[in-house]
Amino acid sequence: MNPVKIVLLGATGSIGTSACNCIRRFPELFEITGLSAHSSKEKLLGLAEEFQPDSVCIGEAASADALRKSLGTSVRVFTGEAGLEELVNETDFDILLNALVGAVGLRATVAALKRNKRVALANKESLVVGGDYITSLLQNGSGRLVPVDSEHSAILQCLGGENHSAVESIILTASGGPFRTRPLDRFEDIRPRDALNHPTWSMGKKITIDSATLVNKGFEVIEAHHLFAMPYDRLRVVIHPQSIVHSMVEFHDGAIIAQMGVPDMELPIQFALSYPQRLPLRTKRLNLAQLGELTFFEPDFSRFPCLRLCLDAGRSGGTMPAVLNAANEVAVAAFLDGRLGFNGIADVLRLALDNHSPVPVSGIEVVEEADRKTRELAGKFIAGMKK
Ligand code: NAD
Ligand code: MG
């Protein structure tokens, strides 16, 4: 059998790097045919030399010539955001592993599904902003979405071959991030370095901040709503600081099935590539007796106002989650470079949501229009704010 051809977008990031480890272990099963990076030209070059893809995409056009020179004429070099979509549209592959960060990943997901390909989706923002449209593409075509996010991979594993009508609820676990027990009056002093210090997972900067505000969990509820056709009133969040139970499914006879393991993204990434098969993985094993106890708590919405805003935006539907995401991308970037305080992130989300009347997500353009207007509004708001 020929190896499965994989296009890996966001190859130089946290998920991209773990994905390369998974692919390296099974050269007879997997082959990389396309790679992308935003600005890390040298890292992309190193990966291209190792995996010998047919095409690469680099975010910064200025680096394209140097890449062409180093890689020779047998490798196609695409550039910029448009290049990501062109690579997906014009090259031959079986699975798109979308490990881009942010709404910039939507067009690649949509392009792959329109070509009826399988998408291993780490880029949760695709589903947050374009969930309704992606669902319609899945219903009308033969493309398939397999989640990489650990919670959704857990849910997929818990569902096994069960009947959808037997599912009563889906329970997503959240670590609670670094500020789960921080006194509320000390939230004002939170600096980026505090928020970047996640207790259980090592990830890219943006998702690490989203995990500290619990926007990440809010996004994951919206993601689960679309992936598993589950209404919002049957999606629950529980705080579980150890990050051992990756999520659970409750069935209509009261049985709850959980998927557990040490926190390591290589399992969900590998599973998304080999699904529905399982491949061996020699990572650290879970020793429950050594761990001693697993704890669970209700989320505290006064501590995490962003979680409530995300859930409300999800329920409002239409373009509301796209607005939520755009405001969050602007707010997180501003927090990371010191232009916005930690509590300001929730203020930016609230302002953006209060100023938007959602319309149905009939295609990419309507989402991108909402995204553009929100970035403008959020940017102005932050510029005029006293820190
Ligand atoms: P990261 O910041 O480490 O990597 C992002 C990748 O995307 C990099 O390769 C970067 O070059 C590329 N990129 C960034 N901006 C771009 C742009 N404008 N145009 C083109 N390429 C761009 O992020 P990550 O932690 O690997 O996360 C990737 C996605 O996976 C996110 O959607 C995140 O929410 C999701 N995710 C990550 C984890 C994790 O453990 N890291 C877990 C679950 C889900
Ligand atoms: Mg997750």
Short mmCIF file of N, CA and C and ligand atoms in Angstrom, two decimals, residues 10-16 36-39 81 84 99-102 104 122-125 149-150 201-205 207 216 265, ligand 1:
data_model
loop_
_atom_site.label_atom_id
_atom_site.label_comp_id
_atom_site.label_asym_id
_atom_site.label_seq_id
_atom_site.Cartn_x
_atom_site.Cartn_y
_atom_site.Cartn_z
N GLY A 10 1.07 24.85 9.05
CA GLY A 10 1.48 25.23 10.41
C GLY A 10 2.50 24.25 10.96
N ALA A 11 3.40 23.81 10.06
CA ALA A 11 4.33 22.72 10.40
C ALA A 11 5.34 23.11 11.46
N THR A 12 5.59 24.42 11.62
CA THR A 12 6.66 24.84 12.54
C THR A 12 6.13 25.14 13.95
N GLY A 13 4.83 25.02 14.16
CA GLY A 13 4.25 25.33 15.47
C GLY A 13 4.30 24.14 16.41
N SER A 14 3.60 24.29 17.52
CA SER A 14 3.59 23.25 18.56
C SER A 14 2.93 21.97 18.03
N ILE A 15 1.74 22.09 17.46
CA ILE A 15 1.07 20.90 16.89
C ILE A 15 1.85 20.39 15.68
N GLY A 16 2.32 21.31 14.85
CA GLY A 16 3.08 20.91 13.65
C GLY A 16 4.30 20.08 14.03
N SER A 36 3.74 24.07 5.46
CA SER A 36 3.72 25.53 5.49
C SER A 36 4.26 26.06 6.81
N ALA A 37 4.79 27.30 6.73
CA ALA A 37 5.21 28.05 7.93
C ALA A 37 4.92 29.51 7.65
N HIS A 38 4.74 30.27 8.72
CA HIS A 38 4.43 31.69 8.53
C HIS A 38 5.71 32.48 8.30
N SER A 39 6.63 32.44 9.27
CA SER A 39 7.85 33.24 9.13
C SER A 39 9.13 32.44 9.37
N GLU A 81 -1.25 34.16 2.60
CA GLU A 81 -2.51 33.49 2.96
C GLU A 81 -3.15 32.84 1.74
N LEU A 84 -1.76 29.41 0.94
CA LEU A 84 -2.24 28.26 1.72
C LEU A 84 -3.41 27.59 1.00
N ALA A 99 -2.87 22.74 11.15
CA ALA A 99 -2.31 23.16 12.45
C ALA A 99 -1.98 24.65 12.45
N LEU A 100 -2.70 25.40 11.61
CA LEU A 100 -2.55 26.87 11.62
C LEU A 100 -3.22 27.40 12.87
N VAL A 101 -2.86 28.61 13.28
CA VAL A 101 -3.55 29.21 14.42
C VAL A 101 -4.35 30.41 13.92
N GLY A 102 -5.62 30.48 14.35
CA GLY A 102 -6.46 31.62 14.02
C GLY A 102 -7.39 31.40 12.83
N VAL A 104 -7.30 32.48 10.04
CA VAL A 104 -6.58 32.33 8.77
C VAL A 104 -6.65 30.88 8.28
N ALA A 122 -6.69 20.60 13.80
CA ALA A 122 -6.23 21.20 15.06
C ALA A 122 -6.74 22.64 15.12
N ASN A 123 -6.80 23.27 13.95
CA ASN A 123 -7.21 24.68 13.86
C ASN A 123 -8.69 24.84 14.24
N LYS A 124 -8.94 24.91 15.57
CA LYS A 124 -10.33 24.96 16.05
C LYS A 124 -11.05 26.21 15.58
N GLU A 125 -10.27 27.29 15.30
CA GLU A 125 -10.90 28.54 14.87
C GLU A 125 -11.70 28.34 13.58
N ASP A 149 -7.94 18.22 18.43
CA ASP A 149 -8.06 18.74 19.79
C ASP A 149 -8.28 17.57 20.74
N SER A 150 -7.56 17.56 21.87
CA SER A 150 -7.55 16.35 22.72
C SER A 150 -8.95 16.03 23.26
N TRP A 201 -0.16 21.66 30.00
CA TRP A 201 0.11 21.49 28.57
C TRP A 201 1.16 22.50 28.09
N SER A 202 2.00 22.10 27.14
CA SER A 202 2.93 23.03 26.51
C SER A 202 2.43 23.27 25.08
N MET A 203 2.05 24.52 24.76
CA MET A 203 1.36 24.80 23.49
C MET A 203 1.83 26.13 22.92
N GLY A 204 1.32 26.50 21.75
CA GLY A 204 1.61 27.81 21.16
C GLY A 204 1.07 28.92 22.08
N LYS A 205 1.60 30.16 21.87
CA LYS A 205 1.26 31.27 22.77
C LYS A 205 -0.23 31.60 22.78
N ILE A 207 -3.03 29.87 22.06
CA ILE A 207 -3.92 28.93 22.76
C ILE A 207 -3.59 28.88 24.25
N ASN A 216 -10.50 29.22 25.38
CA ASN A 216 -10.23 27.95 24.70
C ASN A 216 -11.34 26.94 24.97
N MET A 265 -0.09 15.61 23.14
CA MET A 265 -0.86 15.79 21.91
C MET A 265 -0.53 14.76 20.83
P1 NAD B 1 1.62 27.70 17.18
O1 NAD B 1 1.56 29.16 17.36
O2 NAD B 1 2.65 26.94 17.93
O3 NAD B 1 1.80 27.34 15.62
C1 NAD B 1 1.04 27.95 14.63
C2 NAD B 1 1.53 27.60 13.25
O4 NAD B 1 0.76 28.38 12.31
C3 NAD B 1 2.99 27.96 12.99
O5 NAD B 1 3.53 26.99 12.11
C4 NAD B 1 2.93 29.30 12.29
O6 NAD B 1 4.03 29.49 11.40
C5 NAD B 1 1.62 29.21 11.53
N1 NAD B 1 0.96 30.52 11.39
C6 NAD B 1 0.67 31.38 12.37
N2 NAD B 1 0.05 32.49 11.86
C7 NAD B 1 -0.05 32.30 10.53
C8 NAD B 1 -0.57 33.06 9.46
N3 NAD B 1 -1.11 34.27 9.65
N4 NAD B 1 -0.50 32.55 8.22
C9 NAD B 1 0.06 31.32 8.02
N5 NAD B 1 0.57 30.56 8.98
C10 NAD B 1 0.52 31.03 10.23
O7 NAD B 1 0.15 27.14 17.52
P2 NAD B 1 -0.26 25.68 18.04
O8 NAD B 1 -0.25 25.67 19.53
O9 NAD B 1 0.49 24.64 17.29
O10 NAD B 1 -1.80 25.64 17.63
C11 NAD B 1 -2.23 25.43 16.30
C12 NAD B 1 -3.74 25.19 16.31
O11 NAD B 1 -4.02 24.00 17.03
C13 NAD B 1 -4.53 26.30 17.02
O12 NAD B 1 -5.75 26.48 16.38
C14 NAD B 1 -4.74 25.73 18.41
O13 NAD B 1 -5.90 26.25 19.03
C15 NAD B 1 -4.91 24.25 18.10
N6 NAD B 1 -4.57 23.35 19.21
C16 NAD B 1 -3.32 23.35 19.72
C17 NAD B 1 -3.00 22.49 20.76
C18 NAD B 1 -1.60 22.44 21.32
O14 NAD B 1 -1.33 21.58 22.17
N7 NAD B 1 -0.68 23.26 20.89
C19 NAD B 1 -3.99 21.64 21.29
C20 NAD B 1 -5.26 21.66 20.72
C21 NAD B 1 -5.54 22.52 19.68
#
